[in-house]
mmCIF file with all atom_site columns, C-alpha atoms in Angstrom:
data_model
loop_
_atom_site.group_PDB
_atom_site.id
_atom_site.type_symbol
_atom_site.label_atom_id
_atom_site.label_alt_id
_atom_site.label_comp_id
_atom_site.label_asym_id
_atom_site.label_entity_id
_atom_site.label_seq_id
_atom_site.pdbx_PDB_ins_code
_atom_site.Cartn_x
_atom_site.Cartn_y
_atom_site.Cartn_z
_atom_site.occupancy
_atom_site.B_iso_or_equiv
_atom_site.pdbx_formal_charge
_atom_site.auth_seq_id
_atom_site.auth_comp_id
_atom_site.auth_asym_id
_atom_site.auth_atom_id
_atom_site.pdbx_PDB_model_num
ATOM 1   C CA . MET E 1 1   ? 0.000   0.000   0.000  1.00 91.00 ? 10  MET E CA 1
ATOM 2   C CA . ASN E 1 2   ? 1.480   3.333   -1.022 1.00 94.00 ? 11  ASN E CA 1
ATOM 3   C CA . LYS E 1 3   ? 1.378   6.672   0.768  1.00 94.00 ? 12  LYS E CA 1
ATOM 4   C CA . LEU E 1 4   ? -1.614  7.997   -1.180 1.00 96.00 ? 13  LEU E CA 1
ATOM 5   C CA . LYS E 1 5   ? -3.694  4.924   -0.358 1.00 96.00 ? 14  LYS E CA 1
ATOM 6   C CA . ARG E 1 6   ? -2.730  5.071   3.320  1.00 96.00 ? 15  ARG E CA 1
ATOM 7   C CA . THR E 1 7   ? -3.738  8.721   3.518  1.00 97.00 ? 16  THR E CA 1
ATOM 8   C CA . GLU E 1 8   ? -7.038  7.995   1.793  1.00 97.00 ? 17  GLU E CA 1
ATOM 9   C CA . MET E 1 9   ? -7.686  5.055   4.132  1.00 98.00 ? 18  MET E CA 1
ATOM 10  C CA . PHE E 1 10  ? -7.367  7.160   7.259  1.00 98.00 ? 19  PHE E CA 1
ATOM 11  C CA . GLN E 1 11  ? -9.290  10.052  5.737  1.00 98.00 ? 20  GLN E CA 1
ATOM 12  C CA . ARG E 1 12  ? -12.201 7.644   5.263  1.00 98.00 ? 21  ARG E CA 1
ATOM 13  C CA . PHE E 1 13  ? -11.848 6.246   8.766  1.00 98.00 ? 22  PHE E CA 1
ATOM 14  C CA . GLN E 1 14  ? -11.889 9.803   10.109 1.00 98.00 ? 23  GLN E CA 1
ATOM 15  C CA . ALA E 1 15  ? -14.922 10.807  8.059  1.00 98.00 ? 24  ALA E CA 1
ATOM 16  C CA . ALA E 1 16  ? -16.877 7.779   9.278  1.00 97.00 ? 25  ALA E CA 1
ATOM 17  C CA . ASN E 1 17  ? -15.807 8.120   12.929 1.00 97.00 ? 26  ASN E CA 1
ATOM 18  C CA . PRO E 1 18  ? -14.263 11.537  13.727 1.00 97.00 ? 27  PRO E CA 1
ATOM 19  C CA . ALA E 1 19  ? -13.673 10.839  17.431 1.00 94.00 ? 28  ALA E CA 1
ATOM 20  C CA . PRO E 1 20  ? -13.014 7.103   17.969 1.00 95.00 ? 29  PRO E CA 1
ATOM 21  C CA . LYS E 1 21  ? -12.757 5.848   21.524 1.00 93.00 ? 30  LYS E CA 1
ATOM 22  C CA . THR E 1 22  ? -11.882 2.661   23.329 1.00 93.00 ? 31  THR E CA 1
ATOM 23  C CA . GLU E 1 23  ? -14.834 0.447   24.180 1.00 94.00 ? 32  GLU E CA 1
ATOM 24  C CA . LEU E 1 24  ? -13.447 -0.120  27.669 1.00 96.00 ? 33  LEU E CA 1
ATOM 25  C CA . GLU E 1 25  ? -15.371 1.874   30.271 1.00 97.00 ? 34  GLU E CA 1
ATOM 26  C CA . TYR E 1 26  ? -13.318 4.082   32.580 1.00 98.00 ? 35  TYR E CA 1
ATOM 27  C CA . ALA E 1 27  ? -13.469 7.429   34.363 1.00 98.00 ? 36  ALA E CA 1
ATOM 28  C CA . SER E 1 28  ? -9.816  8.021   35.307 1.00 98.00 ? 37  SER E CA 1
ATOM 29  C CA . ASP E 1 29  ? -6.283  7.168   34.239 1.00 98.00 ? 38  ASP E CA 1
ATOM 30  C CA . PHE E 1 30  ? -6.092  4.466   36.895 1.00 98.00 ? 39  PHE E CA 1
ATOM 31  C CA . GLU E 1 31  ? -9.399  2.908   35.850 1.00 98.00 ? 40  GLU E CA 1
ATOM 32  C CA . LEU E 1 32  ? -8.159  2.804   32.250 1.00 98.00 ? 41  LEU E CA 1
ATOM 33  C CA . LEU E 1 33  ? -4.898  1.149   33.307 1.00 98.00 ? 42  LEU E CA 1
ATOM 34  C CA . ALA E 1 34  ? -6.796  -1.408  35.386 1.00 98.00 ? 43  ALA E CA 1
ATOM 35  C CA . ALA E 1 35  ? -9.270  -2.143  32.594 1.00 98.00 ? 44  ALA E CA 1
ATOM 36  C CA . VAL E 1 36  ? -6.535  -2.608  29.986 1.00 97.00 ? 45  VAL E CA 1
ATOM 37  C CA . LEU E 1 37  ? -4.585  -4.839  32.371 1.00 97.00 ? 46  LEU E CA 1
ATOM 38  C CA . LEU E 1 38  ? -7.702  -6.990  32.792 1.00 97.00 ? 47  LEU E CA 1
ATOM 39  C CA . SER E 1 39  ? -8.467  -7.084  29.066 1.00 94.00 ? 48  SER E CA 1
ATOM 40  C CA . ALA E 1 40  ? -5.658  -9.410  27.970 1.00 89.00 ? 49  ALA E CA 1
ATOM 41  C CA . GLN E 1 41  ? -7.236  -12.439 26.237 1.00 88.00 ? 50  GLN E CA 1
ATOM 42  C CA . ALA E 1 42  ? -10.677 -11.127 27.199 1.00 92.00 ? 51  ALA E CA 1
ATOM 43  C CA . THR E 1 43  ? -13.348 -9.077  25.472 1.00 92.00 ? 52  THR E CA 1
ATOM 44  C CA . ASP E 1 44  ? -13.962 -5.428  26.309 1.00 94.00 ? 53  ASP E CA 1
ATOM 45  C CA . LYS E 1 45  ? -17.586 -6.348  26.995 1.00 95.00 ? 54  LYS E CA 1
ATOM 46  C CA . GLY E 1 46  ? -16.550 -8.954  29.539 1.00 96.00 ? 55  GLY E CA 1
ATOM 47  C CA . VAL E 1 47  ? -14.138 -6.564  31.248 1.00 97.00 ? 56  VAL E CA 1
ATOM 48  C CA . ASN E 1 48  ? -16.790 -3.843  31.423 1.00 98.00 ? 57  ASN E CA 1
ATOM 49  C CA . LEU E 1 49  ? -19.249 -6.205  33.102 1.00 97.00 ? 58  LEU E CA 1
ATOM 50  C CA . ALA E 1 50  ? -16.692 -6.865  35.838 1.00 97.00 ? 59  ALA E CA 1
ATOM 51  C CA . THR E 1 51  ? -15.409 -3.311  36.289 1.00 98.00 ? 60  THR E CA 1
ATOM 52  C CA . ARG E 1 52  ? -18.929 -1.911  36.584 1.00 98.00 ? 61  ARG E CA 1
ATOM 53  C CA . LYS E 1 53  ? -18.993 -3.685  39.936 1.00 97.00 ? 62  LYS E CA 1
ATOM 54  C CA . LEU E 1 54  ? -15.324 -3.314  40.819 1.00 98.00 ? 63  LEU E CA 1
ATOM 55  C CA . PHE E 1 55  ? -14.715 0.393   40.175 1.00 98.00 ? 64  PHE E CA 1
ATOM 56  C CA . PRO E 1 56  ? -17.537 1.727   42.396 1.00 98.00 ? 65  PRO E CA 1
ATOM 57  C CA . VAL E 1 57  ? -15.802 -0.099  45.260 1.00 97.00 ? 66  VAL E CA 1
ATOM 58  C CA . ALA E 1 58  ? -12.171 0.540   44.299 1.00 98.00 ? 67  ALA E CA 1
ATOM 59  C CA . ASN E 1 59  ? -11.336 3.233   41.748 1.00 97.00 ? 68  ASN E CA 1
ATOM 60  C CA . THR E 1 60  ? -7.965  4.364   43.152 1.00 98.00 ? 69  THR E CA 1
ATOM 61  C CA . PRO E 1 61  ? -4.707  2.482   43.733 1.00 98.00 ? 70  PRO E CA 1
ATOM 62  C CA . ALA E 1 62  ? -5.142  2.805   47.501 1.00 98.00 ? 71  ALA E CA 1
ATOM 63  C CA . ALA E 1 63  ? -8.684  1.433   47.450 1.00 98.00 ? 72  ALA E CA 1
ATOM 64  C CA . MET E 1 64  ? -7.697  -1.394  45.097 1.00 98.00 ? 73  MET E CA 1
ATOM 65  C CA . ALA E 1 65  ? -4.749  -2.334  47.283 1.00 98.00 ? 74  ALA E CA 1
ATOM 66  C CA . THR E 1 66  ? -7.038  -2.387  50.323 1.00 98.00 ? 75  THR E CA 1
ATOM 67  C CA . LEU E 1 67  ? -9.229  -5.000  48.626 1.00 98.00 ? 76  LEU E CA 1
ATOM 68  C CA . GLY E 1 68  ? -6.301  -7.406  48.470 1.00 97.00 ? 77  GLY E CA 1
ATOM 69  C CA . ILE E 1 69  ? -5.846  -10.144 45.902 1.00 98.00 ? 78  ILE E CA 1
ATOM 70  C CA . GLU E 1 70  ? -8.798  -12.251 47.027 1.00 97.00 ? 79  GLU E CA 1
ATOM 71  C CA . GLY E 1 71  ? -11.017 -9.208  47.184 1.00 98.00 ? 80  GLY E CA 1
ATOM 72  C CA . ILE E 1 72  ? -10.150 -8.263  43.623 1.00 98.00 ? 81  ILE E CA 1
ATOM 73  C CA . GLU E 1 73  ? -10.661 -11.862 42.511 1.00 98.00 ? 82  GLU E CA 1
ATOM 74  C CA . SER E 1 74  ? -14.207 -11.817 43.817 1.00 97.00 ? 83  SER E CA 1
ATOM 75  C CA . TYR E 1 75  ? -15.103 -9.078  41.326 1.00 97.00 ? 84  TYR E CA 1
ATOM 76  C CA . ILE E 1 76  ? -13.287 -10.389 38.247 1.00 97.00 ? 85  ILE E CA 1
ATOM 77  C CA . LYS E 1 77  ? -13.912 -14.153 38.344 1.00 96.00 ? 86  LYS E CA 1
ATOM 78  C CA . THR E 1 78  ? -15.829 -13.939 35.072 1.00 95.00 ? 87  THR E CA 1
ATOM 79  C CA . ILE E 1 79  ? -12.684 -12.759 33.259 1.00 96.00 ? 88  ILE E CA 1
ATOM 80  C CA . GLY E 1 80  ? -10.157 -15.240 31.887 1.00 91.00 ? 89  GLY E CA 1
ATOM 81  C CA . LEU E 1 81  ? -6.901  -15.647 33.829 1.00 94.00 ? 90  LEU E CA 1
ATOM 82  C CA . TYR E 1 82  ? -8.533  -13.791 36.714 1.00 96.00 ? 91  TYR E CA 1
ATOM 83  C CA . LYS E 1 83  ? -6.170  -15.131 39.386 1.00 97.00 ? 92  LYS E CA 1
ATOM 84  C CA . SER E 1 84  ? -2.984  -13.834 37.767 1.00 97.00 ? 93  SER E CA 1
ATOM 85  C CA . LYS E 1 85  ? -4.724  -10.610 36.763 1.00 98.00 ? 94  LYS E CA 1
ATOM 86  C CA . ALA E 1 86  ? -5.929  -10.011 40.329 1.00 98.00 ? 95  ALA E CA 1
ATOM 87  C CA . LYS E 1 87  ? -2.383  -10.516 41.600 1.00 98.00 ? 96  LYS E CA 1
ATOM 88  C CA . HIS E 1 88  ? -0.954  -8.114  39.011 1.00 98.00 ? 97  HIS E CA 1
ATOM 89  C CA . LEU E 1 89  ? -3.625  -5.494  39.632 1.00 98.00 ? 98  LEU E CA 1
ATOM 90  C CA . TYR E 1 90  ? -3.041  -5.664  43.385 1.00 98.00 ? 99  TYR E CA 1
ATOM 91  C CA . GLU E 1 91  ? 0.744   -5.399  43.042 1.00 98.00 ? 100 GLU E CA 1
ATOM 92  C CA . THR E 1 92  ? 0.459   -2.564  40.527 1.00 98.00 ? 101 THR E CA 1
ATOM 93  C CA . SER E 1 93  ? -1.909  -0.714  42.843 1.00 98.00 ? 102 SER E CA 1
ATOM 94  C CA . VAL E 1 94  ? 0.507   -1.031  45.749 1.00 98.00 ? 103 VAL E CA 1
ATOM 95  C CA . ILE E 1 95  ? 3.350   0.375   43.653 1.00 98.00 ? 104 ILE E CA 1
ATOM 96  C CA . LEU E 1 96  ? 1.230   3.271   42.391 1.00 98.00 ? 105 LEU E CA 1
ATOM 97  C CA . ARG E 1 97  ? 0.081   4.019   45.930 1.00 98.00 ? 106 ARG E CA 1
ATOM 98  C CA . ASP E 1 98  ? 3.520   3.841   47.535 1.00 98.00 ? 107 ASP E CA 1
ATOM 99  C CA . GLN E 1 99  ? 5.842   5.099   44.807 1.00 97.00 ? 108 GLN E CA 1
ATOM 100 C CA . TYR E 1 100 ? 3.724   7.392   42.637 1.00 98.00 ? 109 TYR E CA 1
ATOM 101 C CA . ALA E 1 101 ? 1.295   8.940   45.138 1.00 97.00 ? 110 ALA E CA 1
ATOM 102 C CA . GLY E 1 102 ? -1.555  7.175   43.385 1.00 97.00 ? 111 GLY E CA 1
ATOM 103 C CA . VAL E 1 103 ? -0.816  8.788   40.018 1.00 98.00 ? 112 VAL E CA 1
ATOM 104 C CA . VAL E 1 104 ? -0.382  6.727   36.848 1.00 98.00 ? 113 VAL E CA 1
ATOM 105 C CA . PRO E 1 105 ? 3.047   7.557   35.356 1.00 97.00 ? 114 PRO E CA 1
ATOM 106 C CA . GLN E 1 106 ? 3.238   8.986   31.853 1.00 97.00 ? 115 GLN E CA 1
ATOM 107 C CA . SER E 1 107 ? 6.389   7.221   30.664 1.00 95.00 ? 116 SER E CA 1
ATOM 108 C CA . ARG E 1 108 ? 6.665   3.877   28.912 1.00 94.00 ? 117 ARG E CA 1
ATOM 109 C CA . GLU E 1 109 ? 9.601   2.825   31.097 1.00 95.00 ? 118 GLU E CA 1
ATOM 110 C CA . ALA E 1 110 ? 7.678   3.379   34.328 1.00 97.00 ? 119 ALA E CA 1
ATOM 111 C CA . LEU E 1 111 ? 4.513   1.741   33.041 1.00 98.00 ? 120 LEU E CA 1
ATOM 112 C CA . GLU E 1 112 ? 6.309   -1.368  31.793 1.00 97.00 ? 121 GLU E CA 1
ATOM 113 C CA . GLN E 1 113 ? 7.823   -1.883  35.240 1.00 97.00 ? 122 GLN E CA 1
ATOM 114 C CA . LEU E 1 114 ? 4.360   -2.364  36.723 1.00 98.00 ? 123 LEU E CA 1
ATOM 115 C CA . PRO E 1 115 ? 3.268   -6.006  37.210 1.00 97.00 ? 124 PRO E CA 1
ATOM 116 C CA . GLY E 1 116 ? 1.114   -7.234  34.326 1.00 95.00 ? 125 GLY E CA 1
ATOM 117 C CA . VAL E 1 117 ? 1.833   -4.199  32.168 1.00 96.00 ? 126 VAL E CA 1
ATOM 118 C CA . GLY E 1 118 ? 3.603   -5.016  28.921 1.00 94.00 ? 127 GLY E CA 1
ATOM 119 C CA . ARG E 1 119 ? 4.362   -2.917  25.875 1.00 94.00 ? 128 ARG E CA 1
ATOM 120 C CA . LYS E 1 120 ? 0.847   -3.160  24.434 1.00 93.00 ? 129 LYS E CA 1
ATOM 121 C CA . THR E 1 121 ? -0.854  -2.112  27.685 1.00 95.00 ? 130 THR E CA 1
ATOM 122 C CA . ALA E 1 122 ? 1.597   0.746   28.131 1.00 96.00 ? 131 ALA E CA 1
ATOM 123 C CA . ASN E 1 123 ? 0.934   1.937   24.585 1.00 95.00 ? 132 ASN E CA 1
ATOM 124 C CA . VAL E 1 124 ? -2.823  1.939   25.138 1.00 96.00 ? 133 VAL E CA 1
ATOM 125 C CA . VAL E 1 125 ? -2.500  3.992   28.320 1.00 97.00 ? 134 VAL E CA 1
ATOM 126 C CA . LEU E 1 126 ? -0.007  6.433   26.784 1.00 97.00 ? 135 LEU E CA 1
ATOM 127 C CA . ASN E 1 127 ? -2.257  6.954   23.770 1.00 95.00 ? 136 ASN E CA 1
ATOM 128 C CA . THR E 1 128 ? -5.713  6.949   25.350 1.00 95.00 ? 137 THR E CA 1
ATOM 129 C CA . ALA E 1 129 ? -5.013  8.590   28.697 1.00 96.00 ? 138 ALA E CA 1
ATOM 130 C CA . PHE E 1 130 ? -2.161  10.924  27.811 1.00 96.00 ? 139 PHE E CA 1
ATOM 131 C CA . GLY E 1 131 ? -2.628  11.609  24.100 1.00 94.00 ? 140 GLY E CA 1
ATOM 132 C CA . GLN E 1 132 ? 0.744   10.281  23.020 1.00 94.00 ? 141 GLN E CA 1
ATOM 133 C CA . PRO E 1 133 ? 1.061   9.048   19.394 1.00 91.00 ? 142 PRO E CA 1
ATOM 134 C CA . THR E 1 134 ? 1.719   5.408   20.225 1.00 93.00 ? 143 THR E CA 1
ATOM 135 C CA . MET E 1 135 ? 0.464   2.264   18.523 1.00 95.00 ? 144 MET E CA 1
ATOM 136 C CA . ALA E 1 136 ? -0.684  -0.715  20.589 1.00 92.00 ? 145 ALA E CA 1
ATOM 137 C CA . VAL E 1 137 ? -0.744  -3.679  18.210 1.00 95.00 ? 146 VAL E CA 1
ATOM 138 C CA . ASP E 1 138 ? -3.253  -6.328  19.239 1.00 93.00 ? 147 ASP E CA 1
ATOM 139 C CA . THR E 1 139 ? -4.497  -9.269  17.151 1.00 93.00 ? 148 THR E CA 1
ATOM 140 C CA . HIS E 1 140 ? -6.968  -7.032  15.282 1.00 95.00 ? 149 HIS E CA 1
ATOM 141 C CA . ILE E 1 141 ? -4.385  -4.433  14.286 1.00 97.00 ? 150 ILE E CA 1
ATOM 142 C CA . PHE E 1 142 ? -1.834  -7.119  13.420 1.00 97.00 ? 151 PHE E CA 1
ATOM 143 C CA . ARG E 1 143 ? -4.369  -8.803  11.122 1.00 97.00 ? 152 ARG E CA 1
ATOM 144 C CA . VAL E 1 144 ? -5.590  -5.603  9.456  1.00 97.00 ? 153 VAL E CA 1
ATOM 145 C CA . SER E 1 145 ? -2.050  -4.320  8.914  1.00 97.00 ? 154 SER E CA 1
ATOM 146 C CA . ASN E 1 146 ? -0.946  -7.524  7.210  1.00 97.00 ? 155 ASN E CA 1
ATOM 147 C CA . ARG E 1 147 ? -4.144  -8.350  5.330  1.00 96.00 ? 156 ARG E CA 1
ATOM 148 C CA . THR E 1 148 ? -4.657  -4.915  3.814  1.00 96.00 ? 157 THR E CA 1
ATOM 149 C CA . GLY E 1 149 ? -0.986  -4.283  3.079  1.00 97.00 ? 158 GLY E CA 1
ATOM 150 C CA . LEU E 1 150 ? -1.018  -1.210  5.315  1.00 97.00 ? 159 LEU E CA 1
ATOM 151 C CA . ALA E 1 151 ? 2.007   -2.296  7.358  1.00 97.00 ? 160 ALA E CA 1
ATOM 152 C CA . PRO E 1 152 ? 3.012   -5.939  6.881  1.00 96.00 ? 161 PRO E CA 1
ATOM 153 C CA . GLY E 1 153 ? 5.214   -7.493  9.534  1.00 96.00 ? 162 GLY E CA 1
ATOM 154 C CA . LYS E 1 154 ? 6.138   -10.891 10.968 1.00 97.00 ? 163 LYS E CA 1
ATOM 155 C CA . ASP E 1 155 ? 5.420   -9.959  14.594 1.00 96.00 ? 164 ASP E CA 1
ATOM 156 C CA . VAL E 1 156 ? 3.613   -7.283  16.589 1.00 95.00 ? 165 VAL E CA 1
ATOM 157 C CA . LEU E 1 157 ? 6.729   -5.204  17.212 1.00 95.00 ? 166 LEU E CA 1
ATOM 158 C CA . ALA E 1 158 ? 7.589   -5.135  13.510 1.00 97.00 ? 167 ALA E CA 1
ATOM 159 C CA . VAL E 1 159 ? 4.040   -4.053  12.683 1.00 97.00 ? 168 VAL E CA 1
ATOM 160 C CA . GLU E 1 160 ? 4.082   -1.413  15.435 1.00 97.00 ? 169 GLU E CA 1
ATOM 161 C CA . LYS E 1 161 ? 7.300   0.120   14.110 1.00 96.00 ? 170 LYS E CA 1
ATOM 162 C CA . LYS E 1 162 ? 6.024   0.049   10.534 1.00 97.00 ? 171 LYS E CA 1
ATOM 163 C CA . LEU E 1 163 ? 2.715   1.709   11.472 1.00 97.00 ? 172 LEU E CA 1
ATOM 164 C CA . LEU E 1 164 ? 4.487   4.474   13.374 1.00 96.00 ? 173 LEU E CA 1
ATOM 165 C CA . LYS E 1 165 ? 6.574   5.069   10.265 1.00 96.00 ? 174 LYS E CA 1
ATOM 166 C CA . VAL E 1 166 ? 3.898   5.002   7.551  1.00 96.00 ? 175 VAL E CA 1
ATOM 167 C CA . ILE E 1 167 ? 0.736   6.461   9.133  1.00 96.00 ? 176 ILE E CA 1
ATOM 168 C CA . PRO E 1 168 ? 0.431   10.176  8.307  1.00 94.00 ? 177 PRO E CA 1
ATOM 169 C CA . GLY E 1 169 ? 1.066   12.270  11.404 1.00 93.00 ? 178 GLY E CA 1
ATOM 170 C CA . GLU E 1 170 ? -2.314  13.980  11.419 1.00 95.00 ? 179 GLU E CA 1
ATOM 171 C CA . PHE E 1 171 ? -4.025  10.598  11.935 1.00 96.00 ? 180 PHE E CA 1
ATOM 172 C CA . MET E 1 172 ? -1.585  9.058   14.399 1.00 95.00 ? 181 MET E CA 1
ATOM 173 C CA . LEU E 1 173 ? -3.410  9.925   17.614 1.00 94.00 ? 182 LEU E CA 1
ATOM 174 C CA . ASN E 1 174 ? -6.611  8.089   16.627 1.00 96.00 ? 183 ASN E CA 1
ATOM 175 C CA . ALA E 1 175 ? -5.150  5.441   14.312 1.00 96.00 ? 184 ALA E CA 1
ATOM 176 C CA . HIS E 1 176 ? -5.000  2.822   17.071 1.00 94.00 ? 185 HIS E CA 1
ATOM 177 C CA . HIS E 1 177 ? -8.755  3.034   17.706 1.00 95.00 ? 186 HIS E CA 1
ATOM 178 C CA . TRP E 1 178 ? -9.735  3.134   14.027 1.00 97.00 ? 187 TRP E CA 1
ATOM 179 C CA . LEU E 1 179 ? -7.723  0.015   13.240 1.00 97.00 ? 188 LEU E CA 1
ATOM 180 C CA . ILE E 1 180 ? -8.990  -1.945  16.244 1.00 95.00 ? 189 ILE E CA 1
ATOM 181 C CA . LEU E 1 181 ? -12.623 -1.124  15.461 1.00 96.00 ? 190 LEU E CA 1
ATOM 182 C CA . HIS E 1 182 ? -12.099 -1.963  11.785 1.00 97.00 ? 191 HIS E CA 1
ATOM 183 C CA . GLY E 1 183 ? -10.603 -5.329  12.689 1.00 96.00 ? 192 GLY E CA 1
ATOM 184 C CA . ARG E 1 184 ? -13.243 -6.070  15.302 1.00 94.00 ? 193 ARG E CA 1
ATOM 185 C CA . TYR E 1 185 ? -16.333 -5.271  13.255 1.00 95.00 ? 194 TYR E CA 1
ATOM 186 C CA . VAL E 1 186 ? -15.381 -5.338  9.551  1.00 97.00 ? 195 VAL E CA 1
ATOM 187 C CA . CYS E 1 187 ? -12.029 -6.968  8.780  1.00 97.00 ? 196 CYS E CA 1
ATOM 188 C CA . LYS E 1 188 ? -12.797 -9.991  10.938 1.00 95.00 ? 197 LYS E CA 1
ATOM 189 C CA . ALA E 1 189 ? -10.465 -12.939 11.263 1.00 94.00 ? 198 ALA E CA 1
ATOM 190 C CA . ARG E 1 190 ? -12.572 -15.725 9.783  1.00 91.00 ? 199 ARG E CA 1
ATOM 191 C CA . SER E 1 191 ? -15.061 -13.905 7.584  1.00 91.00 ? 200 SER E CA 1
ATOM 192 C CA . PRO E 1 192 ? -14.064 -10.351 6.675  1.00 94.00 ? 201 PRO E CA 1
ATOM 193 C CA . GLU E 1 193 ? -17.077 -8.302  5.651  1.00 95.00 ? 202 GLU E CA 1
ATOM 194 C CA . CYS E 1 194 ? -15.520 -6.803  2.555  1.00 95.00 ? 203 CYS E CA 1
ATOM 195 C CA . LYS E 1 195 ? -18.901 -5.800  1.093  1.00 93.00 ? 204 LYS E CA 1
ATOM 196 C CA . LYS E 1 196 ? -19.458 -3.239  3.853  1.00 94.00 ? 205 LYS E CA 1
ATOM 197 C CA . CYS E 1 197 ? -15.802 -2.155  4.090  1.00 96.00 ? 206 CYS E CA 1
ATOM 198 C CA . ASN E 1 198 ? -15.304 1.510   3.205  1.00 96.00 ? 207 ASN E CA 1
ATOM 199 C CA . VAL E 1 199 ? -11.660 0.970   2.250  1.00 97.00 ? 208 VAL E CA 1
ATOM 200 C CA . GLN E 1 200 ? -11.901 -2.306  0.319  1.00 95.00 ? 209 GLN E CA 1
ATOM 201 C CA . ASP E 1 201 ? -10.837 -0.634  -2.934 1.00 95.00 ? 210 ASP E CA 1
ATOM 202 C CA . LEU E 1 202 ? -7.584  0.439   -1.255 1.00 96.00 ? 211 LEU E CA 1
ATOM 203 C CA . CYS E 1 203 ? -6.889  -2.949  0.293  1.00 95.00 ? 212 CYS E CA 1
ATOM 204 C CA . ASP E 1 204 ? -4.373  -5.488  -1.060 1.00 93.00 ? 213 ASP E CA 1
ATOM 205 C CA . TYR E 1 205 ? -6.280  -8.532  0.235  1.00 93.00 ? 214 TYR E CA 1
ATOM 206 C CA . LYS E 1 206 ? -6.597  -10.895 -2.718 1.00 88.00 ? 215 LYS E CA 1
ATOM 207 C CA . LEU E 1 207 ? -9.379  -13.083 -1.303 1.00 85.00 ? 216 LEU E CA 1
ATOM 208 C CA . LYS E 1 208 ? -11.922 -10.310 -0.854 1.00 84.00 ? 217 LYS E CA 1
ATOM 209 C CA . ASN E 1 209 ? -15.358 -11.558 0.087  1.00 76.00 ? 218 ASN E CA 1
ATOM 210 C CA . LEU E 1 210 ? -17.282 -9.479  -2.460 1.00 70.00 ? 219 LEU E CA 1
#
């Protein structure tokens, strides 16, 4: 995909959805961090169902730490890998409470030192909470980038670096959300809905379902 096609792709995404947002529900930087931490190998819908009960009880690092691991587990049992996630969320909350005065840090290095927070989670928080032009490559973005020819790569890091290089700067802040939503609802893994895709004429996918 060349530069003109990439620009046109994101112009269309922008026209269709001028202000894309994450589907995770949150009301603070900490709630976003917690929700993203819980979302690994889980759906946003499933995470939201759990956090709607959890956040009214514990929406700060101090309150979350007070719950303890078992307390957190009791709210997130419906989420996959809930035991390890409860442990990570508790430990992260303790660190934020004791070392950062309850404030979520705005640097990748600090975020990635928190238990359960990897590069993808850090990128989501930096982009969504702090408006930094990062790219969190999940399975949807990895698929869309390779299938369309937007930014082919053998692994998520290669795709992330390619996207940061080729996406026009004026679209970078929202590109993460546009690509996730496109992969989730249109460019699906098993049966891409090419007929309703607004960028199918720009796409390099040879097996278009038209």
